[in-house]
PDB file of N, CA and C in Angstrom:
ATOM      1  N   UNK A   1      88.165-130.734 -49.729  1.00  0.00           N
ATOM      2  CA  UNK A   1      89.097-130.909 -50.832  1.00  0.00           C
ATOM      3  C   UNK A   1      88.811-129.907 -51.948  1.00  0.00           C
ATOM      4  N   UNK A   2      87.443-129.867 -52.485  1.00  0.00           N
ATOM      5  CA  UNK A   2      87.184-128.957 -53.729  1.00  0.00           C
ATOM      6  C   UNK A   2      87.432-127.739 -52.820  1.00  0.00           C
ATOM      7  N   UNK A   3      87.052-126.751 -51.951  1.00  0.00           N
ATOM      8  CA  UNK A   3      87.636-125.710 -51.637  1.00  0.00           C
ATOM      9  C   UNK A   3      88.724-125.498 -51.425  1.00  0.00           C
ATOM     10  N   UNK A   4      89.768-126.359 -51.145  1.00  0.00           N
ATOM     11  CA  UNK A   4      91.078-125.928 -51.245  1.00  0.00           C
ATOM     12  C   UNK A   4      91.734-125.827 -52.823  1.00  0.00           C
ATOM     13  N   UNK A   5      90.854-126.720 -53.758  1.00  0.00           N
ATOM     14  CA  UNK A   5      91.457-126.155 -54.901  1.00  0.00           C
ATOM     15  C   UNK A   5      91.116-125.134 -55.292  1.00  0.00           C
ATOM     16  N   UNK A   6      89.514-124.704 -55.289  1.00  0.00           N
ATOM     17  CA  UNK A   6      89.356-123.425 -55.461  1.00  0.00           C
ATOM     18  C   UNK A   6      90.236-122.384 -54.886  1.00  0.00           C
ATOM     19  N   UNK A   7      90.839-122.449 -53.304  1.00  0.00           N
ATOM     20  CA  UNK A   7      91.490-121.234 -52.920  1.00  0.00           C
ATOM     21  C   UNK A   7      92.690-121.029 -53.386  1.00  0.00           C
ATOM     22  N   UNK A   8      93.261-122.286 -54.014  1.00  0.00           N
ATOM     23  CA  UNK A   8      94.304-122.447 -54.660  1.00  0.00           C
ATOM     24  C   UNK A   8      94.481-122.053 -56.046  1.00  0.00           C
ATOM     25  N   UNK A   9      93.100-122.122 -57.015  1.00  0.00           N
ATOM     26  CA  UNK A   9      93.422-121.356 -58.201  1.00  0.00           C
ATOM     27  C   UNK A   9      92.959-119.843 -57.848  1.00  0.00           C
ATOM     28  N   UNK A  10      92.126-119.205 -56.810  1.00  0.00           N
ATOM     29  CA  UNK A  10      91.919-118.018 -56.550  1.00  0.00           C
ATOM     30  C   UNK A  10      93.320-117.445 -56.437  1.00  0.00           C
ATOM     31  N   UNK A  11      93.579-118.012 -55.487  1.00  0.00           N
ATOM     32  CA  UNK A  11      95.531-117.282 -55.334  1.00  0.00           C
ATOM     33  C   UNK A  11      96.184-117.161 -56.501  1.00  0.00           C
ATOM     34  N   UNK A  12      95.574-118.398 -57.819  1.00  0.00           N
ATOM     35  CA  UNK A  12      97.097-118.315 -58.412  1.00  0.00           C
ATOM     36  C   UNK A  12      96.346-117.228 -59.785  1.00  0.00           C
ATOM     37  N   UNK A  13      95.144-117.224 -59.701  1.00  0.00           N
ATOM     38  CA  UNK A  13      94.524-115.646 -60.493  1.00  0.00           C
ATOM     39  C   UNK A  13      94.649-114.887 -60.225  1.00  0.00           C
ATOM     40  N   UNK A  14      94.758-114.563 -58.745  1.00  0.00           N
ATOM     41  CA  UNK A  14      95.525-113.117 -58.112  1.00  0.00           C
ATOM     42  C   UNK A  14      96.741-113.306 -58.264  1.00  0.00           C
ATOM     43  N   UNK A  15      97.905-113.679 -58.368  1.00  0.00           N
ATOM     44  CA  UNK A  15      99.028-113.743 -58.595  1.00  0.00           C
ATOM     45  C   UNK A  15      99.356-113.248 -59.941  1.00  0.00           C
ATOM     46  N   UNK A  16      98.584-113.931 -60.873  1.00  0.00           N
ATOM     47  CA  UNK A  16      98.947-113.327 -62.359  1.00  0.00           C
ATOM     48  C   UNK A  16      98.508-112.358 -63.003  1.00  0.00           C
ATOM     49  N   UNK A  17      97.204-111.917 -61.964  1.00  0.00           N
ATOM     50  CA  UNK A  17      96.799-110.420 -61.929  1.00  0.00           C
ATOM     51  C   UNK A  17      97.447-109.338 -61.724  1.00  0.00           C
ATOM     52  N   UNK A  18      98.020-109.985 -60.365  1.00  0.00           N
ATOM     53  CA  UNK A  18      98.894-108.853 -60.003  1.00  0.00           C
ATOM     54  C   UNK A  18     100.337-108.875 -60.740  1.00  0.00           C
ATOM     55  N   UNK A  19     100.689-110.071 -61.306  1.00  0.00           N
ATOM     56  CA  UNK A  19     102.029-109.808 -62.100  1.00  0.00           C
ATOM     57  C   UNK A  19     101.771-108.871 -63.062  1.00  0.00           C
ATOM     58  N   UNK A  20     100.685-109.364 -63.900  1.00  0.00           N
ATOM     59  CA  UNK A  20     100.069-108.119 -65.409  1.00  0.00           C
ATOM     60  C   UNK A  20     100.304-106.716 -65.036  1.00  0.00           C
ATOM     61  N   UNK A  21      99.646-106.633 -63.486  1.00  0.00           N
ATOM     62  CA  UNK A  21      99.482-105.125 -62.958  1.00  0.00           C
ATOM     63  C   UNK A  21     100.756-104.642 -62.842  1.00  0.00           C
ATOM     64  N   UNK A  22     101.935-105.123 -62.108  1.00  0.00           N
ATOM     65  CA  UNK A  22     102.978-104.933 -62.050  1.00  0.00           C
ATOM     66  C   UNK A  22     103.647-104.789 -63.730  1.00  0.00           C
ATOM     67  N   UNK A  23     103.811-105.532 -64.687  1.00  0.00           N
ATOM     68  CA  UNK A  23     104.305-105.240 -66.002  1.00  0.00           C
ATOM     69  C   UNK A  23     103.862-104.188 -66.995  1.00  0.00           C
ATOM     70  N   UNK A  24     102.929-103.994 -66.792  1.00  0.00           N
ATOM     71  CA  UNK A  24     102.063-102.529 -67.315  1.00  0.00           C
ATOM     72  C   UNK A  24     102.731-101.449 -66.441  1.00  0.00           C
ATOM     73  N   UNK A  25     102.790-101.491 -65.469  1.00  0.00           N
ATOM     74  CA  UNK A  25     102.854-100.364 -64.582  1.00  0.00           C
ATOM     75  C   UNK A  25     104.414-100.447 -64.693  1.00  0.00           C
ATOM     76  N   UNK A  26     105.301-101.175 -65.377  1.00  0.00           N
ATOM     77  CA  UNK A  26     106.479-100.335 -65.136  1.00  0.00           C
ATOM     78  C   UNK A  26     106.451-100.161 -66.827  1.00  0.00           C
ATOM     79  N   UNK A  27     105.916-100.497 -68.015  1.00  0.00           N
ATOM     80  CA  UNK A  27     105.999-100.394 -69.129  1.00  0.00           C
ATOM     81  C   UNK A  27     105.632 -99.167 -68.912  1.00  0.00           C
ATOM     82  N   UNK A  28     104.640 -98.258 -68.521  1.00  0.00           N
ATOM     83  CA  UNK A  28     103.993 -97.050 -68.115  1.00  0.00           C
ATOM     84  C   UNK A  28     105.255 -96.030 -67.528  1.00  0.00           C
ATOM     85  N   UNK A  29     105.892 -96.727 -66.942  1.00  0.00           N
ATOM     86  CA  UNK A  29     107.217 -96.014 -66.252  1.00  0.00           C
ATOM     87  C   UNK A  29     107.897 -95.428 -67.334  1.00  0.00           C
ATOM     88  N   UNK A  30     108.315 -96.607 -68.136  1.00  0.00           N
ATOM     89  CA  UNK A  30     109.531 -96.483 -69.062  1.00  0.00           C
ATOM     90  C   UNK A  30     109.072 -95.376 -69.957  1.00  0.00           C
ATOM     91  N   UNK A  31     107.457 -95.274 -70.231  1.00  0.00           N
ATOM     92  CA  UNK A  31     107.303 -94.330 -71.334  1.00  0.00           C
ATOM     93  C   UNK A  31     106.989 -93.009 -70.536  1.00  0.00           C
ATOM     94  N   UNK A  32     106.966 -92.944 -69.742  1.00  0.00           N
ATOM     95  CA  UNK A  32     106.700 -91.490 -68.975  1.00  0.00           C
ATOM     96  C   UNK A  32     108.176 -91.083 -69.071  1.00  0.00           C
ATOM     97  N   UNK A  33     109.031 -91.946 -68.280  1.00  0.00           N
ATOM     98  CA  UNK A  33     110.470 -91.205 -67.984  1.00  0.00           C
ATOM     99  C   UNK A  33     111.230 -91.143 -69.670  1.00  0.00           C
ATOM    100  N   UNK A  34     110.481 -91.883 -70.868  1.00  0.00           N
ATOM    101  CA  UNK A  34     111.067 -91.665 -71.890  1.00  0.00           C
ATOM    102  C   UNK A  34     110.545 -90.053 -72.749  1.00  0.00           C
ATOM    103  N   UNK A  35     109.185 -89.810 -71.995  1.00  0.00           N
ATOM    104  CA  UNK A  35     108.391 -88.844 -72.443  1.00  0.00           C
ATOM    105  C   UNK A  35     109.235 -87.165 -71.579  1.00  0.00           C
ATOM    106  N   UNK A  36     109.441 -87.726 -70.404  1.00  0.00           N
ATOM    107  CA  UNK A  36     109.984 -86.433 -69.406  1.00  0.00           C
ATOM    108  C   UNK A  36     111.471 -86.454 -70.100  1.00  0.00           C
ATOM    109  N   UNK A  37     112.525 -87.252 -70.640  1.00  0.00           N
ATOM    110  CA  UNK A  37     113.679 -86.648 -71.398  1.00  0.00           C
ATOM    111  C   UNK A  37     113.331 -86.041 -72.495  1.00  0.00           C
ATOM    112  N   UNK A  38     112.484 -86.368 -73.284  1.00  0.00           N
ATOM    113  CA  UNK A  38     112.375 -85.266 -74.812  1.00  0.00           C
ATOM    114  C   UNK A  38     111.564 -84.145 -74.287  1.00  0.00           C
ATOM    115  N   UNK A  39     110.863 -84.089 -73.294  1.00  0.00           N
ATOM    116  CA  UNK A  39     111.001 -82.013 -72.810  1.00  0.00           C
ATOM    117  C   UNK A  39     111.498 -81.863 -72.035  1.00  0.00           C
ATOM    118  N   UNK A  40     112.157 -82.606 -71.219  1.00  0.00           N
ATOM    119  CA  UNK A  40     113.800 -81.509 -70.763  1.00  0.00           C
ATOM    120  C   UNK A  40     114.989 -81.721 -71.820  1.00  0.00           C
ATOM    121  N   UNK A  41     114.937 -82.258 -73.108  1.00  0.00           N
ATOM    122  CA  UNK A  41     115.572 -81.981 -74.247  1.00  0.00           C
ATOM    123  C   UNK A  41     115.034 -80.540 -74.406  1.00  0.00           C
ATOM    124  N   UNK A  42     113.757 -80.299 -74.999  1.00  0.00           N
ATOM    125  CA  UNK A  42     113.665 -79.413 -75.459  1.00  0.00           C
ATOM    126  C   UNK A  42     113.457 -78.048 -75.083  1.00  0.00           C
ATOM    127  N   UNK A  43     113.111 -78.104 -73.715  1.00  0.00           N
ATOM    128  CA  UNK A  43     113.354 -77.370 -72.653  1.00  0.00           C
ATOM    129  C   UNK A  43     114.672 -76.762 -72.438  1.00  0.00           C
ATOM    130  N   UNK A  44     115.817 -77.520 -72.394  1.00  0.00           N
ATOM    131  CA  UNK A  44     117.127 -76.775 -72.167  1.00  0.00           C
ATOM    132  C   UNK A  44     117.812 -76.089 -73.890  1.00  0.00           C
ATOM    133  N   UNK A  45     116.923 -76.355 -74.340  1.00  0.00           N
ATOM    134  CA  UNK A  45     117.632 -76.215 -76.137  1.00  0.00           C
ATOM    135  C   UNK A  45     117.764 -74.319 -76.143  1.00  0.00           C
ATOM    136  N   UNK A  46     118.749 -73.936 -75.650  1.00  0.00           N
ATOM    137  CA  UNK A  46     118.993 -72.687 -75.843  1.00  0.00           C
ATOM    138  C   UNK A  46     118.500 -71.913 -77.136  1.00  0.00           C
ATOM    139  N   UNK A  47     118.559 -72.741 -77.961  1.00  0.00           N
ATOM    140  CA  UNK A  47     117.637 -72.128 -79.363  1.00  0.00           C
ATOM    141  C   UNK A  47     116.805 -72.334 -79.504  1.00  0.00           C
ATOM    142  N   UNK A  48     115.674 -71.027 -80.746  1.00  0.00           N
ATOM    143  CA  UNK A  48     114.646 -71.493 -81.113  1.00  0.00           C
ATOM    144  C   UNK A  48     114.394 -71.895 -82.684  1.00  0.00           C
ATOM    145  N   UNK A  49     114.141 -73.232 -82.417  1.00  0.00           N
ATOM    146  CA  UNK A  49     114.285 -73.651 -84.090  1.00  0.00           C
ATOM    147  C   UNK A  49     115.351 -74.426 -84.373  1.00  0.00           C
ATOM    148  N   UNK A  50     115.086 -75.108 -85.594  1.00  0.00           N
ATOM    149  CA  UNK A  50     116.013 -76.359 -86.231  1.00  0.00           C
ATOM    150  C   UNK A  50     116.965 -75.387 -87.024  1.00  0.00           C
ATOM    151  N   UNK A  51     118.574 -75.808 -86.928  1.00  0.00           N
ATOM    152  CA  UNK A  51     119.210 -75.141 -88.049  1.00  0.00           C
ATOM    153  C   UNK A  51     119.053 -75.505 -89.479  1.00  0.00           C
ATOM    154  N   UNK A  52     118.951 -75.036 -90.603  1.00  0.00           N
ATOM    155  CA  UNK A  52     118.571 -75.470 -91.517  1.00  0.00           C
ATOM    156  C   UNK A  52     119.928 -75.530 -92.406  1.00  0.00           C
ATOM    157  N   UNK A  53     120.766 -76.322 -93.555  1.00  0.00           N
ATOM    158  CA  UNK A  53     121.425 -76.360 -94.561  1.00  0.00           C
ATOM    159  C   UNK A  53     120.816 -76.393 -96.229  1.00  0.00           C
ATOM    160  N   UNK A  54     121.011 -76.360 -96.838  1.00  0.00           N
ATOM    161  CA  UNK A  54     120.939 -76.516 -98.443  1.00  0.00           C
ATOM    162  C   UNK A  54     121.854 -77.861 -99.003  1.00  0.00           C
ATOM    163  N   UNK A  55     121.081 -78.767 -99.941  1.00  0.00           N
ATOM    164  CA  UNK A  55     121.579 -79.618-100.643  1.00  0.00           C
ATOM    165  C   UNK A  55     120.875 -79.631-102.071  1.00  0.00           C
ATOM    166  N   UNK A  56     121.620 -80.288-102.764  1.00  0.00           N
ATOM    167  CA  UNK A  56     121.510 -80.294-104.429  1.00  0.00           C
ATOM    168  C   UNK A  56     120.426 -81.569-104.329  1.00  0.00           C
ATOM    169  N   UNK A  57     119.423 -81.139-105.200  1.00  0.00           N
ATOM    170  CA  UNK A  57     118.525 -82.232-105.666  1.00  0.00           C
ATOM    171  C   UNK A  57     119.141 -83.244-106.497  1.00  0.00           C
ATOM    172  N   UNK A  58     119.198 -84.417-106.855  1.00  0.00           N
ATOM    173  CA  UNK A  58     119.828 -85.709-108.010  1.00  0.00           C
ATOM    174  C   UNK A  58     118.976 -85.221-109.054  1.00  0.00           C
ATOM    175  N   UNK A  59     119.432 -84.712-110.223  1.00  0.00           N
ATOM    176  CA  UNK A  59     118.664 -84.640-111.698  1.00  0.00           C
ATOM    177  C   UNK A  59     119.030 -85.795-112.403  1.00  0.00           C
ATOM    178  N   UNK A  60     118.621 -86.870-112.594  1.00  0.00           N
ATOM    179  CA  UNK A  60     118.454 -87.857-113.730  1.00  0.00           C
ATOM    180  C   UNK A  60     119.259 -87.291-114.913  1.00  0.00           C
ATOM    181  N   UNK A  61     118.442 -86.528-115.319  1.00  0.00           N
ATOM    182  CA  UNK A  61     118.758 -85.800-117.043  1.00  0.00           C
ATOM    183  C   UNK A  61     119.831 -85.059-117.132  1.00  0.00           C
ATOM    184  N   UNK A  62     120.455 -84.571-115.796  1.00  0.00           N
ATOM    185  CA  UNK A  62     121.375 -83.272-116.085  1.00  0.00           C
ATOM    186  C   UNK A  62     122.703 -83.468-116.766  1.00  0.00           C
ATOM    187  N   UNK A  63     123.362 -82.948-117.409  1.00  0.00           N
ATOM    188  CA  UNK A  63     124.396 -82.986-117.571  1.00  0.00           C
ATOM    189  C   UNK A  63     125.520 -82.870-116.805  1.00  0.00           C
ATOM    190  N   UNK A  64     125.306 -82.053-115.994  1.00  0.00           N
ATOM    191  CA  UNK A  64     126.696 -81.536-115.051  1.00  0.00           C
ATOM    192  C   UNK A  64     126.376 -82.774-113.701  1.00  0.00           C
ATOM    193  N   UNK A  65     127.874 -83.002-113.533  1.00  0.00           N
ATOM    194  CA  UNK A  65     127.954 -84.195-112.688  1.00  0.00           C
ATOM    195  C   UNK A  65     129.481 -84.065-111.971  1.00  0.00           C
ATOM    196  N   UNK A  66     129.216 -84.344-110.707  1.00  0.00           N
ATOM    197  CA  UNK A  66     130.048 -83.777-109.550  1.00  0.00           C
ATOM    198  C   UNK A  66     129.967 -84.429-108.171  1.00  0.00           C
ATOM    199  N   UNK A  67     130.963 -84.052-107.660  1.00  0.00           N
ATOM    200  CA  UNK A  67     130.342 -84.483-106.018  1.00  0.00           C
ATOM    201  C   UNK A  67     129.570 -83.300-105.396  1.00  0.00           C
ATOM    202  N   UNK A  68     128.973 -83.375-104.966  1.00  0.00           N
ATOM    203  CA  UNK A  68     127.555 -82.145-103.827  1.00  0.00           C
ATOM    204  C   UNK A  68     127.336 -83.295-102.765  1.00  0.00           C
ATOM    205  N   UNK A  69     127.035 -82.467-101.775  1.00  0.00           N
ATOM    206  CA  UNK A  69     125.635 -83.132-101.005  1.00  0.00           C
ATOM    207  C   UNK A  69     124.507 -83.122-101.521  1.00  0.00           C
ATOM    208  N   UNK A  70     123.985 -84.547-101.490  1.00  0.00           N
ATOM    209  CA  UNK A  70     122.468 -84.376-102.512  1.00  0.00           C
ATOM    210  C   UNK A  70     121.347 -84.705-100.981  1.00  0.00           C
ATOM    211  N   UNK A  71     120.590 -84.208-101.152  1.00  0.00           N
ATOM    212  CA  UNK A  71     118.892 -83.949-100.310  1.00  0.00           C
ATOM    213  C   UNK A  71     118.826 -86.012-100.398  1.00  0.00           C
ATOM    214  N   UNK A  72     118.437 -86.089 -99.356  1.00  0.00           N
ATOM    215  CA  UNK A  72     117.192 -87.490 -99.245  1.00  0.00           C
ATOM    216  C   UNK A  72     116.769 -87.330-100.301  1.00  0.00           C
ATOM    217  N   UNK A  73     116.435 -88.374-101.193  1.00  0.00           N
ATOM    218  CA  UNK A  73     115.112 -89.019-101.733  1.00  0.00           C
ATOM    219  C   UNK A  73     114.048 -88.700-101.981  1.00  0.00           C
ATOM    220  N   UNK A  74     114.190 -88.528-100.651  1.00  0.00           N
ATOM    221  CA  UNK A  74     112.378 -88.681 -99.906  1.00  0.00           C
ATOM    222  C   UNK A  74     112.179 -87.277 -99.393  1.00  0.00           C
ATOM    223  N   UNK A  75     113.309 -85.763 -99.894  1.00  0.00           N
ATOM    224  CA  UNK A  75     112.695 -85.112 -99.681  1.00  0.00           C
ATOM    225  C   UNK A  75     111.336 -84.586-100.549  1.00  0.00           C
ATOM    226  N   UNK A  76     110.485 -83.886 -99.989  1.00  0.00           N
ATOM    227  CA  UNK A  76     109.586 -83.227-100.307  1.00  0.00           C
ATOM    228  C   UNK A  76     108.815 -81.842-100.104  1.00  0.00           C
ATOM    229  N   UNK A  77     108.035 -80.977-100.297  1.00  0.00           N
ATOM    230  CA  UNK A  77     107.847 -79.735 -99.869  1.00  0.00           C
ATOM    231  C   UNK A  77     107.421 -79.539 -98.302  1.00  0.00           C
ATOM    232  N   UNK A  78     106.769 -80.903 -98.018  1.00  0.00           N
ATOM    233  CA  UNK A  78     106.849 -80.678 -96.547  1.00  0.00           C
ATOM    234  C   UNK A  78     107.289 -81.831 -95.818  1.00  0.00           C
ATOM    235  N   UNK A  79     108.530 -82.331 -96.528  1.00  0.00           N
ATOM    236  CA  UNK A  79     109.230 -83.027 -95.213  1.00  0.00           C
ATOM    237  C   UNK A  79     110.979 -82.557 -95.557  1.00  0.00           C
ATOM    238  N   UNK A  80     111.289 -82.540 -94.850  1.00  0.00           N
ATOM    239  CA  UNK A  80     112.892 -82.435 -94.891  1.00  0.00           C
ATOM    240  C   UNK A  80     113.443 -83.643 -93.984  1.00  0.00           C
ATOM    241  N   UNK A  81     114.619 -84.018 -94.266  1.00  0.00           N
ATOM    242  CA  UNK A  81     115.630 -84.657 -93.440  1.00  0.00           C
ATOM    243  C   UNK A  81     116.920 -84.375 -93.271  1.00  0.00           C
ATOM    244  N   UNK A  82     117.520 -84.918 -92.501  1.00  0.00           N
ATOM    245  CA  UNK A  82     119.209 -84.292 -92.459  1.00  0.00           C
ATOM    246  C   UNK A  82     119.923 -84.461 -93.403  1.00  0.00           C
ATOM    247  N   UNK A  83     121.240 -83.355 -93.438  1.00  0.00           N
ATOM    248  CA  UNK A  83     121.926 -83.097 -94.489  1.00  0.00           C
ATOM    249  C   UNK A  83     122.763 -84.260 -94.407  1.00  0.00           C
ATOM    250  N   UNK A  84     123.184 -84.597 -95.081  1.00  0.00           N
ATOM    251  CA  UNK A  84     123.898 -85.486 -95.758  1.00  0.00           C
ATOM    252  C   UNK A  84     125.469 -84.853 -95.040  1.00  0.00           C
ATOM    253  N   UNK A  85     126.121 -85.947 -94.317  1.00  0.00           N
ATOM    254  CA  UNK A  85     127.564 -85.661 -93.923  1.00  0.00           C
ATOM    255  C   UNK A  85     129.135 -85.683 -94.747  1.00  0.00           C
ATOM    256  N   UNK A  86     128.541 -85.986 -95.526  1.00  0.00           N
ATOM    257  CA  UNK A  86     129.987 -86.067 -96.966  1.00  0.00           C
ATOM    258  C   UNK A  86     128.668 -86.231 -98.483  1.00  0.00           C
ATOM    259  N   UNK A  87     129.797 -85.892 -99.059  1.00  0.00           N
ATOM    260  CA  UNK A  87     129.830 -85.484-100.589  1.00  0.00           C
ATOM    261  C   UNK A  87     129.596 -86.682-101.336  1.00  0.00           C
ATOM    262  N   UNK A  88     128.698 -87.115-102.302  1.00  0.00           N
ATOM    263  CA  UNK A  88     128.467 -88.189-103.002  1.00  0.00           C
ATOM    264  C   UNK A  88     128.452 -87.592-104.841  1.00  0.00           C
ATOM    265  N   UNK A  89     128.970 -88.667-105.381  1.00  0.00           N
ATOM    266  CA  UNK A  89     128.627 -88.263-106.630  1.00  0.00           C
ATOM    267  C   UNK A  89     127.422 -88.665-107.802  1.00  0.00           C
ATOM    268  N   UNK A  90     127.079 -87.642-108.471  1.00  0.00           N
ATOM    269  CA  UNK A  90     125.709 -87.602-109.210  1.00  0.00           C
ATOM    270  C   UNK A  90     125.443 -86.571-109.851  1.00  0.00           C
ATOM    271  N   UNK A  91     124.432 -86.790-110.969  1.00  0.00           N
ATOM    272  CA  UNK A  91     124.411 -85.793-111.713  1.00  0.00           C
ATOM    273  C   UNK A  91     123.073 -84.497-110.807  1.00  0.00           C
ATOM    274  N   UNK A  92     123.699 -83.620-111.138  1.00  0.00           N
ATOM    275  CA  UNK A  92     122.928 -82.214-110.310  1.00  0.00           C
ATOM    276  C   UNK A  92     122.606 -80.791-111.518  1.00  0.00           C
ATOM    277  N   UNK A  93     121.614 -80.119-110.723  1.00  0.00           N
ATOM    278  CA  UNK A  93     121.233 -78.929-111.240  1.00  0.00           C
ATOM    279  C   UNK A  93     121.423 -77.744-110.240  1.00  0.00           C
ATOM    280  N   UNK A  94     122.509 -77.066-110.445  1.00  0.00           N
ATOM    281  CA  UNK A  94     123.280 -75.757-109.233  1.00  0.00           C
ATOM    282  C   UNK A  94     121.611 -75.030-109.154  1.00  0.00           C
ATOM    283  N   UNK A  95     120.605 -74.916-109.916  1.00  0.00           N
ATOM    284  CA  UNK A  95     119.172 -74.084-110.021  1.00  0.00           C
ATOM    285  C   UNK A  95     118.395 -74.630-108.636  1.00  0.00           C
ATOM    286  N   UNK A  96     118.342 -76.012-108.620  1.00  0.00           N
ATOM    287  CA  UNK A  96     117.476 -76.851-107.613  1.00  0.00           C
ATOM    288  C   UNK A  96     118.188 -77.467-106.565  1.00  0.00           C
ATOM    289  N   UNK A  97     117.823 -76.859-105.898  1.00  0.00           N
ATOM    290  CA  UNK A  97     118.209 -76.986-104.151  1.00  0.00           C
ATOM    291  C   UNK A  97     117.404 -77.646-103.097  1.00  0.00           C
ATOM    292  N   UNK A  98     117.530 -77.436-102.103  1.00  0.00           N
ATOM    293  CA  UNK A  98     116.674 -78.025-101.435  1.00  0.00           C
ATOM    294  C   UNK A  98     116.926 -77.769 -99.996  1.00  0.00           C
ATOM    295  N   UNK A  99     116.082 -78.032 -98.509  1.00  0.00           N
ATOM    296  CA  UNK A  99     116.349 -77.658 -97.283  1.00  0.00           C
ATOM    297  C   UNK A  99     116.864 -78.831 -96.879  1.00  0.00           C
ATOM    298  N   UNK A 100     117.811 -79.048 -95.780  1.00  0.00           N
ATOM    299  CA  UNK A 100     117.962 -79.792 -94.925  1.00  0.00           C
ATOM    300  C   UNK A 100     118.540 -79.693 -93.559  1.00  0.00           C
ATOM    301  N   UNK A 101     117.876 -80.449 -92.378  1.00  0.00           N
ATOM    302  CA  UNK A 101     118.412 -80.094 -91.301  1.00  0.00           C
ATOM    303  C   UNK A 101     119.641 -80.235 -90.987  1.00  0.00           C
ATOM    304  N   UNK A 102     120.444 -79.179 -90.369  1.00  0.00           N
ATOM    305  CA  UNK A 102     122.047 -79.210 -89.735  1.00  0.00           C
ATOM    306  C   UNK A 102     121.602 -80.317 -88.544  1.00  0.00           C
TER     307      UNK A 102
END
């Protein structure tokens, strides 16, 4: 009697062993085949390099106030983000510019 329960929870520890093994191993899948599309993204990218645009920084203080594309926020000297797809209004300085990706 006690050895058949033992062979019976042996089986059912190999069973959930091998389920774990199996769920890792396709989580492992998903990030490989998610890893092999962003370099054959970048692989077929006929260009070299990000296109870059210009947007108006938001001046608080400025006087002149308009619609522009204004920069993220959150730009900074070493981060950029994408340009802005329509025109918002705010006060701006035509002097201070800024990069952003096309």
């Amino acid at each position: 009697m006690k050895k058949s329960i033992f062979k019976g929870m042996f089986a059912l520890v190999f069973l959930v062993a091998a389920g774990y093994g199996v769920k890792l191993a396709k989580n492992h899948t998903r990030l490989s085949y998610l890893a092999l599309e962003n370099v054959e993204a970048l692989a077929s990218s006929s260009e070299d390099g990000t296109k870059v645009g210009r947007c108006n920084l938001e001046e608080t203080w400025s006087s002149e106030r308009g619609y522009r594309h204004f920069c993220d926020s959150r730009t900074n000297d070493s981060t950029i983000y994408p340009c802005p797809s329509s025109d918002s209004f705010g006060s701006y300085d035509d002097e201070k510019k800024e990069r952003c990706t096309k």
